[in-house]
Amino acid sequence: ELIDVIYEGVDYTFRVIKDETSLKNIRERYKLPQKVILFIGTLSPRKNPNGLIEAIAELKKRGLQDLCLVMVGPKGWRAEETLRLISKRNLEDCVRYLGYVPYEDMPFIYNISSLLVYPSLYEGFGLPPLEAMACGVPVIASNVSSKPEVLEDSALLVNPYDPYEIADSI
């Protein structure tokens, strides 16, 4: 009873952007398609990019051909394994790894996205779901670690160990 939890918030730059010219410019600069499923995080096992790639492969098998997964973030431990998985699953046409994107471009990247998928296996807090929601973007996040407490009913929570559940949620 002596402790009050004060959650993090997001910078005011993360908001719904209605300037179509700026959004179009970002889309062209990064060569992004109309339908973007966004992943933000270091390419490392803790962030579960491989589980998301497997979910995208499942969606392609189901016939969803017009989706594109855009991955933003630095390479981390075992990143090359993730990049090889994209090739192994023949997803080069629908998975784009952008790497680092400047902070000032991120609100625009969120705004042109249809969805953020945040399938982390472990997360201390994780700001991307809150940033996405501030930009008006729906969120699918893992139902483990801090995500259920932070997101509660604001996001669709899924089992990050089940690529089929992630695919169904997308």
mmCIF file of C-alpha atoms in Angstrom:
data_model
loop_
_atom_site.group_PDB
_atom_site.id
_atom_site.type_symbol
_atom_site.label_atom_id
_atom_site.label_comp_id
_atom_site.label_asym_id
_atom_site.label_seq_id
_atom_site.Cartn_x
_atom_site.Cartn_y
_atom_site.Cartn_z
ATOM 1 C CA GLU A 1 0.000 0.000 0.000
ATOM 2 C CA LEU A 2 3.020 2.266 0.148
ATOM 3 C CA ILE A 3 3.749 1.934 -3.570
ATOM 4 C CA ASP A 4 2.054 3.696 -6.464
ATOM 5 C CA VAL A 5 2.882 2.467 -9.960
ATOM 6 C CA ILE A 6 3.360 5.276 -12.455
ATOM 7 C CA TYR A 7 3.535 3.969 -16.007
ATOM 8 C CA GLU A 8 5.577 5.536 -18.752
ATOM 9 C CA GLY A 9 3.941 7.719 -21.352
ATOM 10 C CA VAL A 10 4.799 8.639 -24.914
ATOM 11 C CA ASP A 11 6.171 11.794 -26.428
ATOM 12 C CA TYR A 12 3.582 14.217 -27.848
ATOM 13 C CA THR A 13 5.067 13.754 -31.341
ATOM 14 C CA PHE A 14 3.314 10.374 -31.465
ATOM 15 C CA ARG A 15 -0.167 11.373 -32.616
ATOM 16 C CA VAL A 16 -2.550 10.953 -35.517
ATOM 17 C CA ILE A 17 -1.081 12.830 -38.493
ATOM 18 C CA LYS A 18 -3.478 14.075 -41.132
ATOM 19 C CA ASP A 19 -0.912 15.734 -43.414
ATOM 20 C CA GLU A 20 -1.263 13.450 -46.449
ATOM 21 C CA THR A 21 1.725 14.985 -48.228
ATOM 22 C CA SER A 22 4.087 14.196 -45.345
ATOM 23 C CA LEU A 23 2.709 10.675 -45.056
ATOM 24 C CA LYS A 24 3.097 10.154 -48.800
ATOM 25 C CA ASN A 25 6.689 11.431 -48.651
ATOM 26 C CA ILE A 26 7.582 8.953 -45.892
ATOM 27 C CA ARG A 27 5.908 6.115 -47.779
ATOM 28 C CA GLU A 28 7.950 6.984 -50.882
ATOM 29 C CA ARG A 29 11.217 7.530 -48.957
ATOM 30 C CA TYR A 30 11.038 4.048 -47.445
ATOM 31 C CA LYS A 31 9.290 2.469 -50.459
ATOM 32 C CA LEU A 32 6.415 1.198 -48.315
ATOM 33 C CA PRO A 33 3.256 -0.387 -49.722
ATOM 34 C CA GLN A 34 -0.335 0.568 -48.892
ATOM 35 C CA LYS A 35 -0.899 -2.159 -46.283
ATOM 36 C CA VAL A 36 1.832 -2.262 -43.654
ATOM 37 C CA ILE A 37 2.012 -4.590 -40.681
ATOM 38 C CA LEU A 38 4.623 -2.998 -38.450
ATOM 39 C CA PHE A 39 7.154 -4.647 -36.142
ATOM 40 C CA ILE A 40 9.389 -2.424 -34.042
ATOM 41 C CA GLY A 41 12.234 -3.774 -31.993
ATOM 42 C CA THR A 42 15.719 -5.186 -32.029
ATOM 43 C CA LEU A 43 16.025 -8.293 -34.175
ATOM 44 C CA SER A 44 16.767 -10.663 -31.317
ATOM 45 C CA PRO A 45 15.048 -13.770 -29.942
ATOM 46 C CA ARG A 46 13.525 -11.882 -26.982
ATOM 47 C CA LYS A 47 11.484 -9.736 -29.362
ATOM 48 C CA ASN A 48 10.241 -12.844 -31.226
ATOM 49 C CA PRO A 49 10.620 -11.654 -34.828
ATOM 50 C CA ASN A 50 10.838 -15.284 -35.973
ATOM 51 C CA GLY A 51 7.419 -16.060 -34.514
ATOM 52 C CA LEU A 52 5.989 -13.119 -36.442
ATOM 53 C CA ILE A 53 7.709 -14.194 -39.659
ATOM 54 C CA GLU A 54 6.217 -17.672 -39.244
ATOM 55 C CA ALA A 55 2.787 -16.039 -38.789
ATOM 56 C CA ILE A 56 3.271 -14.045 -42.011
ATOM 57 C CA ALA A 57 4.277 -17.257 -43.817
ATOM 58 C CA GLU A 58 1.048 -18.850 -42.559
ATOM 59 C CA LEU A 59 -1.015 -15.898 -43.794
ATOM 60 C CA LYS A 60 0.611 -16.161 -47.221
ATOM 61 C CA LYS A 61 -0.319 -19.875 -47.298
ATOM 62 C CA ARG A 62 -3.898 -18.824 -46.529
ATOM 63 C CA GLY A 63 -3.896 -16.568 -49.575
ATOM 64 C CA LEU A 64 -3.372 -13.114 -48.054
ATOM 65 C CA GLN A 65 -1.111 -11.735 -50.749
ATOM 66 C CA ASP A 66 -1.430 -7.970 -50.236
ATOM 67 C CA LEU A 67 0.138 -7.646 -46.804
ATOM 68 C CA CYS A 68 3.655 -6.459 -46.073
ATOM 69 C CA LEU A 69 5.550 -6.833 -42.827
ATOM 70 C CA VAL A 70 7.872 -3.904 -42.200
ATOM 71 C CA MET A 71 10.500 -4.464 -39.534
ATOM 72 C CA VAL A 72 12.125 -1.444 -37.885
ATOM 73 C CA GLY A 73 14.991 -1.655 -35.430
ATOM 74 C CA PRO A 74 18.647 -2.534 -35.080
ATOM 75 C CA LYS A 75 20.171 -5.953 -35.542
ATOM 76 C CA GLY A 76 20.725 -7.769 -32.289
ATOM 77 C CA TRP A 77 21.832 -11.178 -31.144
ATOM 78 C CA ARG A 78 20.996 -13.834 -33.775
ATOM 79 C CA ALA A 79 19.602 -11.254 -36.228
ATOM 80 C CA GLU A 80 21.138 -13.081 -39.185
ATOM 81 C CA GLU A 81 19.044 -16.132 -38.289
ATOM 82 C CA THR A 82 15.911 -13.979 -38.578
ATOM 83 C CA LEU A 83 16.972 -12.534 -41.924
ATOM 84 C CA ARG A 84 17.705 -16.051 -43.233
ATOM 85 C CA LEU A 85 14.235 -17.176 -42.101
ATOM 86 C CA ILE A 86 12.672 -14.525 -44.356
ATOM 87 C CA SER A 87 14.495 -16.102 -47.288
ATOM 88 C CA LYS A 88 13.827 -19.675 -46.181
ATOM 89 C CA ARG A 89 10.070 -18.972 -46.080
ATOM 90 C CA ASN A 90 10.215 -17.179 -49.480
ATOM 91 C CA LEU A 91 8.932 -13.949 -47.985
ATOM 92 C CA GLU A 92 11.325 -11.468 -49.589
ATOM 93 C CA ASP A 93 8.410 -9.958 -51.518
ATOM 94 C CA CYS A 94 6.347 -9.230 -48.376
ATOM 95 C CA VAL A 95 8.823 -8.709 -45.516
ATOM 96 C CA ARG A 96 10.976 -5.583 -45.475
ATOM 97 C CA TYR A 97 13.711 -4.991 -42.924
ATOM 98 C CA LEU A 98 14.390 -1.245 -42.686
ATOM 99 C CA GLY A 99 16.870 -1.358 -39.813
ATOM 100 C CA TYR A 100 17.290 1.888 -37.926
ATOM 101 C CA VAL A 101 14.794 4.647 -38.740
ATOM 102 C CA PRO A 102 15.376 8.187 -37.383
ATOM 103 C CA TYR A 103 13.200 9.090 -34.396
ATOM 104 C CA GLU A 104 11.564 11.992 -36.228
ATOM 105 C CA ASP A 105 10.275 9.626 -38.934
ATOM 106 C CA MET A 106 8.713 7.161 -36.512
ATOM 107 C CA PRO A 107 5.367 8.955 -35.964
ATOM 108 C CA PHE A 108 4.894 8.930 -39.750
ATOM 109 C CA ILE A 109 5.849 5.238 -40.018
ATOM 110 C CA TYR A 110 3.249 4.437 -37.379
ATOM 111 C CA ASN A 111 0.621 6.548 -39.124
ATOM 112 C CA ILE A 112 0.963 4.765 -42.459
ATOM 113 C CA SER A 113 0.748 1.360 -40.770
ATOM 114 C CA SER A 114 -2.416 -0.718 -40.617
ATOM 115 C CA LEU A 115 -1.329 -2.569 -37.508
ATOM 116 C CA LEU A 116 1.523 -2.979 -35.018
ATOM 117 C CA VAL A 117 2.400 -6.529 -33.977
ATOM 118 C CA TYR A 118 4.524 -6.689 -30.823
ATOM 119 C CA PRO A 119 5.060 -10.394 -30.063
ATOM 120 C CA SER A 120 7.810 -10.070 -27.445
ATOM 121 C CA LEU A 121 8.577 -13.046 -25.240
ATOM 122 C CA TYR A 122 9.872 -10.769 -22.512
ATOM 123 C CA GLU A 123 9.483 -7.027 -22.122
ATOM 124 C CA GLY A 124 10.319 -4.683 -19.265
ATOM 125 C CA PHE A 125 7.766 -2.138 -20.458
ATOM 126 C CA GLY A 126 7.901 -1.605 -24.222
ATOM 127 C CA LEU A 127 6.827 1.750 -25.619
ATOM 128 C CA PRO A 128 5.995 0.829 -29.256
ATOM 129 C CA PRO A 129 2.437 -0.369 -28.478
ATOM 130 C CA LEU A 130 1.687 2.906 -26.674
ATOM 131 C CA GLU A 131 3.266 4.952 -29.469
ATOM 132 C CA ALA A 132 1.199 3.064 -32.052
ATOM 133 C CA MET A 133 -2.031 3.602 -30.129
ATOM 134 C CA ALA A 134 -1.244 7.320 -29.765
ATOM 135 C CA CYS A 135 -1.018 7.371 -33.580
ATOM 136 C CA GLY A 136 -4.385 5.625 -33.918
ATOM 137 C CA VAL A 137 -2.889 2.272 -34.951
ATOM 138 C CA PRO A 138 -4.371 -0.991 -33.592
ATOM 139 C CA VAL A 139 -2.007 -3.260 -31.670
ATOM 140 C CA ILE A 140 -1.533 -7.003 -31.326
ATOM 141 C CA ALA A 141 0.841 -7.808 -28.474
ATOM 142 C CA SER A 142 1.974 -10.825 -26.531
ATOM 143 C CA ASN A 143 0.011 -11.935 -23.499
ATOM 144 C CA VAL A 144 3.143 -12.485 -21.406
ATOM 145 C CA SER A 145 5.534 -10.374 -19.364
ATOM 146 C CA SER A 146 4.438 -6.770 -18.769
ATOM 147 C CA LYS A 147 2.119 -6.452 -21.778
ATOM 148 C CA PRO A 148 -1.172 -7.560 -20.153
ATOM 149 C CA GLU A 149 -0.652 -5.129 -17.272
ATOM 150 C CA VAL A 150 0.387 -2.222 -19.480
ATOM 151 C CA LEU A 151 -2.111 -2.709 -22.325
ATOM 152 C CA GLU A 152 -5.063 -4.331 -20.530
ATOM 153 C CA ASP A 153 -8.034 -4.158 -22.936
ATOM 154 C CA SER A 154 -6.418 -1.663 -25.339
ATOM 155 C CA ALA A 155 -4.744 -4.287 -27.520
ATOM 156 C CA LEU A 156 -5.433 -7.776 -28.759
ATOM 157 C CA LEU A 157 -3.226 -10.040 -26.632
ATOM 158 C CA VAL A 158 -1.949 -13.317 -28.079
ATOM 159 C CA ASN A 159 0.254 -16.245 -27.162
ATOM 160 C CA PRO A 160 3.645 -15.237 -28.644
ATOM 161 C CA TYR A 161 4.745 -18.886 -28.805
ATOM 162 C CA ASP A 162 1.947 -19.738 -31.259
ATOM 163 C CA PRO A 163 2.487 -18.348 -34.808
ATOM 164 C CA TYR A 164 -0.968 -19.616 -35.832
ATOM 165 C CA GLU A 165 -2.615 -17.548 -33.089
ATOM 166 C CA ILE A 166 -0.590 -14.524 -34.173
ATOM 167 C CA ALA A 167 -1.672 -15.154 -37.785
ATOM 168 C CA ASP A 168 -5.332 -15.520 -36.759
ATOM 169 C CA SER A 169 -5.133 -12.241 -34.859
ATOM 170 C CA ILE A 170 -3.628 -10.378 -37.804
#
